[in-house]
């Protein structure tokens, strides 16, 4: 079985909770990503900030200087690098998410896996189709 560690993006850019939304938006633009993990000094995951968080929670306030910690998602679905890809696609469907931070012991960030990463593997297309259907509901 294919494991998350075989597909995940490693060396993921992250920010600290006191970063500004403008800084996050620049990272998203430069890296062409829709999620930026938020970590503490030990690289332990404390939240995530998504393009949706920025639009829904920040645009109404019309400020780029808002700190990430004010609008980040703190309830995070994570996975282990050793989890099976099939289980990850089911987890994505259940929680209606497109990306999952990958953490090791003590919640240390080691990567991110997206629905697109999994979809690139043709043997998982059916599971991905199911996950996408659930996510889009």
mmCIF file with all atom_site columns, C-alpha atoms in Angstrom:
data_model
loop_
_atom_site.group_PDB
_atom_site.id
_atom_site.type_symbol
_atom_site.label_atom_id
_atom_site.label_alt_id
_atom_site.label_comp_id
_atom_site.label_asym_id
_atom_site.label_entity_id
_atom_site.label_seq_id
_atom_site.pdbx_PDB_ins_code
_atom_site.Cartn_x
_atom_site.Cartn_y
_atom_site.Cartn_z
_atom_site.occupancy
_atom_site.B_iso_or_equiv
_atom_site.pdbx_formal_charge
_atom_site.auth_seq_id
_atom_site.auth_comp_id
_atom_site.auth_asym_id
_atom_site.auth_atom_id
_atom_site.pdbx_PDB_model_num
ATOM 1   C CA . UNK A 1 1   ? 0.000   0.000  0.000   1.00 0.00 ? 1   UNK A CA 1
ATOM 2   C CA . UNK A 1 2   ? 1.097   3.513  -0.805  1.00 0.00 ? 2   UNK A CA 1
ATOM 3   C CA . UNK A 1 3   ? 1.852   5.656  2.248   1.00 0.00 ? 3   UNK A CA 1
ATOM 4   C CA . UNK A 1 4   ? 1.404   9.382  2.782   1.00 0.00 ? 4   UNK A CA 1
ATOM 5   C CA . UNK A 1 5   ? 5.180   9.874  3.057   1.00 0.00 ? 5   UNK A CA 1
ATOM 6   C CA . UNK A 1 6   ? 5.478   8.686  -0.576  1.00 0.00 ? 6   UNK A CA 1
ATOM 7   C CA . UNK A 1 7   ? 3.241   11.507 -1.864  1.00 0.00 ? 7   UNK A CA 1
ATOM 8   C CA . UNK A 1 8   ? 3.413   14.379 0.597   1.00 0.00 ? 8   UNK A CA 1
ATOM 9   C CA . UNK A 1 9   ? 5.056   17.683 -0.137  1.00 0.00 ? 9   UNK A CA 1
ATOM 10  C CA . UNK A 1 10  ? 8.055   18.026 2.157   1.00 0.00 ? 10  UNK A CA 1
ATOM 11  C CA . UNK A 1 11  ? 9.820   21.216 3.277   1.00 0.00 ? 11  UNK A CA 1
ATOM 12  C CA . UNK A 1 12  ? 6.529   23.060 3.524   1.00 0.00 ? 12  UNK A CA 1
ATOM 13  C CA . UNK A 1 13  ? 6.675   26.782 4.213   1.00 0.00 ? 13  UNK A CA 1
ATOM 14  C CA . UNK A 1 14  ? 4.981   27.716 7.462   1.00 0.00 ? 14  UNK A CA 1
ATOM 15  C CA . UNK A 1 15  ? 4.420   30.833 9.548   1.00 0.00 ? 15  UNK A CA 1
ATOM 16  C CA . UNK A 1 16  ? 4.362   31.637 13.227  1.00 0.00 ? 16  UNK A CA 1
ATOM 17  C CA . UNK A 1 17  ? 1.079   32.762 14.829  1.00 0.00 ? 17  UNK A CA 1
ATOM 18  C CA . UNK A 1 18  ? 2.221   36.402 14.877  1.00 0.00 ? 18  UNK A CA 1
ATOM 19  C CA . UNK A 1 19  ? 2.745   36.586 11.097  1.00 0.00 ? 19  UNK A CA 1
ATOM 20  C CA . UNK A 1 20  ? 0.418   38.916 9.211   1.00 0.00 ? 20  UNK A CA 1
ATOM 21  C CA . UNK A 1 21  ? -2.184  37.899 6.678   1.00 0.00 ? 21  UNK A CA 1
ATOM 22  C CA . UNK A 1 22  ? -0.240  39.870 4.054   1.00 0.00 ? 22  UNK A CA 1
ATOM 23  C CA . UNK A 1 23  ? 2.819   37.679 4.705   1.00 0.00 ? 23  UNK A CA 1
ATOM 24  C CA . UNK A 1 24  ? 0.713   34.533 4.363   1.00 0.00 ? 24  UNK A CA 1
ATOM 25  C CA . UNK A 1 25  ? -0.861  35.772 1.134   1.00 0.00 ? 25  UNK A CA 1
ATOM 26  C CA . UNK A 1 26  ? 2.612   36.390 -0.314  1.00 0.00 ? 26  UNK A CA 1
ATOM 27  C CA . UNK A 1 27  ? 3.696   32.853 0.581   1.00 0.00 ? 27  UNK A CA 1
ATOM 28  C CA . UNK A 1 28  ? 0.529   31.449 -1.010  1.00 0.00 ? 28  UNK A CA 1
ATOM 29  C CA . UNK A 1 29  ? 1.146   33.428 -4.180  1.00 0.00 ? 29  UNK A CA 1
ATOM 30  C CA . UNK A 1 30  ? 4.860   32.594 -4.436  1.00 0.00 ? 30  UNK A CA 1
ATOM 31  C CA . UNK A 1 31  ? 4.395   28.906 -3.636  1.00 0.00 ? 31  UNK A CA 1
ATOM 32  C CA . UNK A 1 32  ? 1.059   28.527 -5.460  1.00 0.00 ? 32  UNK A CA 1
ATOM 33  C CA . UNK A 1 33  ? -0.597  26.910 -2.440  1.00 0.00 ? 33  UNK A CA 1
ATOM 34  C CA . UNK A 1 34  ? -3.925  27.362 -0.703  1.00 0.00 ? 34  UNK A CA 1
ATOM 35  C CA . UNK A 1 35  ? -2.813  26.426 2.804   1.00 0.00 ? 35  UNK A CA 1
ATOM 36  C CA . UNK A 1 36  ? 0.006   27.551 5.062   1.00 0.00 ? 36  UNK A CA 1
ATOM 37  C CA . UNK A 1 37  ? 0.611   25.666 8.309   1.00 0.00 ? 37  UNK A CA 1
ATOM 38  C CA . UNK A 1 38  ? 1.031   27.731 11.491  1.00 0.00 ? 38  UNK A CA 1
ATOM 39  C CA . UNK A 1 39  ? 3.731   26.390 13.810  1.00 0.00 ? 39  UNK A CA 1
ATOM 40  C CA . UNK A 1 40  ? 5.415   27.359 17.057  1.00 0.00 ? 40  UNK A CA 1
ATOM 41  C CA . UNK A 1 41  ? 9.178   27.736 17.541  1.00 0.00 ? 41  UNK A CA 1
ATOM 42  C CA . UNK A 1 42  ? 9.663   23.944 17.660  1.00 0.00 ? 42  UNK A CA 1
ATOM 43  C CA . UNK A 1 43  ? 7.756   23.528 14.373  1.00 0.00 ? 43  UNK A CA 1
ATOM 44  C CA . UNK A 1 44  ? 4.791   22.006 16.224  1.00 0.00 ? 44  UNK A CA 1
ATOM 45  C CA . UNK A 1 45  ? 1.578   22.545 14.323  1.00 0.00 ? 45  UNK A CA 1
ATOM 46  C CA . UNK A 1 46  ? -0.792  24.930 16.119  1.00 0.00 ? 46  UNK A CA 1
ATOM 47  C CA . UNK A 1 47  ? -3.134  25.806 13.262  1.00 0.00 ? 47  UNK A CA 1
ATOM 48  C CA . UNK A 1 48  ? -3.509  26.327 9.546   1.00 0.00 ? 48  UNK A CA 1
ATOM 49  C CA . UNK A 1 49  ? -4.449  29.316 7.468   1.00 0.00 ? 49  UNK A CA 1
ATOM 50  C CA . UNK A 1 50  ? -6.176  28.699 4.156   1.00 0.00 ? 50  UNK A CA 1
ATOM 51  C CA . UNK A 1 51  ? -7.092  30.888 1.245   1.00 0.00 ? 51  UNK A CA 1
ATOM 52  C CA . UNK A 1 52  ? -10.687 30.454 2.401   1.00 0.00 ? 52  UNK A CA 1
ATOM 53  C CA . UNK A 1 53  ? -9.815  31.680 5.918   1.00 0.00 ? 53  UNK A CA 1
ATOM 54  C CA . UNK A 1 54  ? -8.323  34.815 4.401   1.00 0.00 ? 54  UNK A CA 1
ATOM 55  C CA . UNK A 1 55  ? -11.338 35.495 2.219   1.00 0.00 ? 55  UNK A CA 1
ATOM 56  C CA . UNK A 1 56  ? -14.064 34.635 4.716   1.00 0.00 ? 56  UNK A CA 1
ATOM 57  C CA . UNK A 1 57  ? -12.524 35.839 7.969   1.00 0.00 ? 57  UNK A CA 1
ATOM 58  C CA . UNK A 1 58  ? -10.256 38.671 6.852   1.00 0.00 ? 58  UNK A CA 1
ATOM 59  C CA . UNK A 1 59  ? -11.573 40.427 3.766   1.00 0.00 ? 59  UNK A CA 1
ATOM 60  C CA . UNK A 1 60  ? -14.599 41.714 5.658   1.00 0.00 ? 60  UNK A CA 1
ATOM 61  C CA . UNK A 1 61  ? -12.207 43.467 8.028   1.00 0.00 ? 61  UNK A CA 1
ATOM 62  C CA . UNK A 1 62  ? -10.212 44.793 5.054   1.00 0.00 ? 62  UNK A CA 1
ATOM 63  C CA . UNK A 1 63  ? -6.890  44.658 6.887   1.00 0.00 ? 63  UNK A CA 1
ATOM 64  C CA . UNK A 1 64  ? -3.679  42.952 5.845   1.00 0.00 ? 64  UNK A CA 1
ATOM 65  C CA . UNK A 1 65  ? -2.036  43.527 9.216   1.00 0.00 ? 65  UNK A CA 1
ATOM 66  C CA . UNK A 1 66  ? -4.286  41.116 11.120  1.00 0.00 ? 66  UNK A CA 1
ATOM 67  C CA . UNK A 1 67  ? -2.230  38.416 12.821  1.00 0.00 ? 67  UNK A CA 1
ATOM 68  C CA . UNK A 1 68  ? -2.607  34.840 11.628  1.00 0.00 ? 68  UNK A CA 1
ATOM 69  C CA . UNK A 1 69  ? -3.568  33.667 15.109  1.00 0.00 ? 69  UNK A CA 1
ATOM 70  C CA . UNK A 1 70  ? -6.707  35.828 14.930  1.00 0.00 ? 70  UNK A CA 1
ATOM 71  C CA . UNK A 1 71  ? -8.217  33.950 11.981  1.00 0.00 ? 71  UNK A CA 1
ATOM 72  C CA . UNK A 1 72  ? -6.357  30.630 11.647  1.00 0.00 ? 72  UNK A CA 1
ATOM 73  C CA . UNK A 1 73  ? -8.195  27.337 11.935  1.00 0.00 ? 73  UNK A CA 1
ATOM 74  C CA . UNK A 1 74  ? -7.226  25.689 15.204  1.00 0.00 ? 74  UNK A CA 1
ATOM 75  C CA . UNK A 1 75  ? -9.220  22.488 14.811  1.00 0.00 ? 75  UNK A CA 1
ATOM 76  C CA . UNK A 1 76  ? -6.964  20.641 12.418  1.00 0.00 ? 76  UNK A CA 1
ATOM 77  C CA . UNK A 1 77  ? -7.248  17.235 10.837  1.00 0.00 ? 77  UNK A CA 1
ATOM 78  C CA . UNK A 1 78  ? -3.752  15.773 10.567  1.00 0.00 ? 78  UNK A CA 1
ATOM 79  C CA . UNK A 1 79  ? -2.193  12.542 9.406   1.00 0.00 ? 79  UNK A CA 1
ATOM 80  C CA . UNK A 1 80  ? 0.939   10.529 10.002  1.00 0.00 ? 80  UNK A CA 1
ATOM 81  C CA . UNK A 1 81  ? 3.512   9.967  7.238   1.00 0.00 ? 81  UNK A CA 1
ATOM 82  C CA . UNK A 1 82  ? 2.926   6.220  7.632   1.00 0.00 ? 82  UNK A CA 1
ATOM 83  C CA . UNK A 1 83  ? -0.828  6.285  7.072   1.00 0.00 ? 83  UNK A CA 1
ATOM 84  C CA . UNK A 1 84  ? -2.247  4.596  4.015   1.00 0.00 ? 84  UNK A CA 1
ATOM 85  C CA . UNK A 1 85  ? -3.331  6.885  1.163   1.00 0.00 ? 85  UNK A CA 1
ATOM 86  C CA . UNK A 1 86  ? -6.728  5.169  0.982   1.00 0.00 ? 86  UNK A CA 1
ATOM 87  C CA . UNK A 1 87  ? -7.386  6.093  4.630   1.00 0.00 ? 87  UNK A CA 1
ATOM 88  C CA . UNK A 1 88  ? -6.310  9.678  3.967   1.00 0.00 ? 88  UNK A CA 1
ATOM 89  C CA . UNK A 1 89  ? -8.780  10.035 1.090   1.00 0.00 ? 89  UNK A CA 1
ATOM 90  C CA . UNK A 1 90  ? -11.523 8.753  3.405   1.00 0.00 ? 90  UNK A CA 1
ATOM 91  C CA . UNK A 1 91  ? -10.436 11.249 6.089   1.00 0.00 ? 91  UNK A CA 1
ATOM 92  C CA . UNK A 1 92  ? -10.550 14.070 3.524   1.00 0.00 ? 92  UNK A CA 1
ATOM 93  C CA . UNK A 1 93  ? -14.063 13.039 2.498   1.00 0.00 ? 93  UNK A CA 1
ATOM 94  C CA . UNK A 1 94  ? -15.284 12.762 6.091   1.00 0.00 ? 94  UNK A CA 1
ATOM 95  C CA . UNK A 1 95  ? -13.987 16.213 7.055   1.00 0.00 ? 95  UNK A CA 1
ATOM 96  C CA . UNK A 1 96  ? -14.605 17.783 3.617   1.00 0.00 ? 96  UNK A CA 1
ATOM 97  C CA . UNK A 1 97  ? -11.057 19.049 3.265   1.00 0.00 ? 97  UNK A CA 1
ATOM 98  C CA . UNK A 1 98  ? -8.647  19.115 0.346   1.00 0.00 ? 98  UNK A CA 1
ATOM 99  C CA . UNK A 1 99  ? -5.341  19.252 2.211   1.00 0.00 ? 99  UNK A CA 1
ATOM 100 C CA . UNK A 1 100 ? -3.979  17.598 5.343   1.00 0.00 ? 100 UNK A CA 1
ATOM 101 C CA . UNK A 1 101 ? -0.878  18.610 7.306   1.00 0.00 ? 101 UNK A CA 1
ATOM 102 C CA . UNK A 1 102 ? 1.390   15.648 7.982   1.00 0.00 ? 102 UNK A CA 1
ATOM 103 C CA . UNK A 1 103 ? 2.877   15.503 11.472  1.00 0.00 ? 103 UNK A CA 1
ATOM 104 C CA . UNK A 1 104 ? 5.204   13.216 13.358  1.00 0.00 ? 104 UNK A CA 1
ATOM 105 C CA . UNK A 1 105 ? 5.726   12.778 17.082  1.00 0.00 ? 105 UNK A CA 1
ATOM 106 C CA . UNK A 1 106 ? 4.852   15.815 19.233  1.00 0.00 ? 106 UNK A CA 1
ATOM 107 C CA . UNK A 1 107 ? 2.792   17.252 16.356  1.00 0.00 ? 107 UNK A CA 1
ATOM 108 C CA . UNK A 1 108 ? 5.913   18.350 14.422  1.00 0.00 ? 108 UNK A CA 1
ATOM 109 C CA . UNK A 1 109 ? 5.077   19.340 10.840  1.00 0.00 ? 109 UNK A CA 1
ATOM 110 C CA . UNK A 1 110 ? 6.845   17.246 8.190   1.00 0.00 ? 110 UNK A CA 1
ATOM 111 C CA . UNK A 1 111 ? 4.704   17.887 5.117   1.00 0.00 ? 111 UNK A CA 1
ATOM 112 C CA . UNK A 1 112 ? 1.307   18.405 3.526   1.00 0.00 ? 112 UNK A CA 1
ATOM 113 C CA . UNK A 1 113 ? -0.692  16.097 1.267   1.00 0.00 ? 113 UNK A CA 1
ATOM 114 C CA . UNK A 1 114 ? -3.440  17.377 -1.006  1.00 0.00 ? 114 UNK A CA 1
ATOM 115 C CA . UNK A 1 115 ? -6.258  15.752 -2.904  1.00 0.00 ? 115 UNK A CA 1
ATOM 116 C CA . UNK A 1 116 ? -4.304  16.636 -6.061  1.00 0.00 ? 116 UNK A CA 1
ATOM 117 C CA . UNK A 1 117 ? -1.248  14.728 -4.813  1.00 0.00 ? 117 UNK A CA 1
ATOM 118 C CA . UNK A 1 118 ? -3.396  11.643 -4.346  1.00 0.00 ? 118 UNK A CA 1
ATOM 119 C CA . UNK A 1 119 ? -5.343  12.097 -7.586  1.00 0.00 ? 119 UNK A CA 1
ATOM 120 C CA . UNK A 1 120 ? -2.064  11.973 -9.516  1.00 0.00 ? 120 UNK A CA 1
ATOM 121 C CA . UNK A 1 121 ? -1.912  8.271  -8.615  1.00 0.00 ? 121 UNK A CA 1
ATOM 122 C CA . UNK A 1 122 ? -4.372  6.667  -11.041 1.00 0.00 ? 122 UNK A CA 1
ATOM 123 C CA . UNK A 1 123 ? -5.029  3.575  -8.915  1.00 0.00 ? 123 UNK A CA 1
ATOM 124 C CA . UNK A 1 124 ? -6.795  5.813  -6.395  1.00 0.00 ? 124 UNK A CA 1
ATOM 125 C CA . UNK A 1 125 ? -9.102  7.674  -8.780  1.00 0.00 ? 125 UNK A CA 1
ATOM 126 C CA . UNK A 1 126 ? -12.293 6.047  -7.484  1.00 0.00 ? 126 UNK A CA 1
ATOM 127 C CA . UNK A 1 127 ? -11.528 6.905  -3.866  1.00 0.00 ? 127 UNK A CA 1
ATOM 128 C CA . UNK A 1 128 ? -10.585 10.443 -4.879  1.00 0.00 ? 128 UNK A CA 1
ATOM 129 C CA . UNK A 1 129 ? -13.816 10.829 -6.836  1.00 0.00 ? 129 UNK A CA 1
ATOM 130 C CA . UNK A 1 130 ? -15.714 9.793  -3.713  1.00 0.00 ? 130 UNK A CA 1
ATOM 131 C CA . UNK A 1 131 ? -13.693 12.192 -1.552  1.00 0.00 ? 131 UNK A CA 1
ATOM 132 C CA . UNK A 1 132 ? -14.216 15.086 -3.971  1.00 0.00 ? 132 UNK A CA 1
ATOM 133 C CA . UNK A 1 133 ? -17.937 14.390 -4.014  1.00 0.00 ? 133 UNK A CA 1
ATOM 134 C CA . UNK A 1 134 ? -18.074 14.564 -0.221  1.00 0.00 ? 134 UNK A CA 1
ATOM 135 C CA . UNK A 1 135 ? -15.870 17.664 -0.047  1.00 0.00 ? 135 UNK A CA 1
ATOM 136 C CA . UNK A 1 136 ? -18.000 19.554 -2.539  1.00 0.00 ? 136 UNK A CA 1
ATOM 137 C CA . UNK A 1 137 ? -21.309 18.913 -0.710  1.00 0.00 ? 137 UNK A CA 1
#
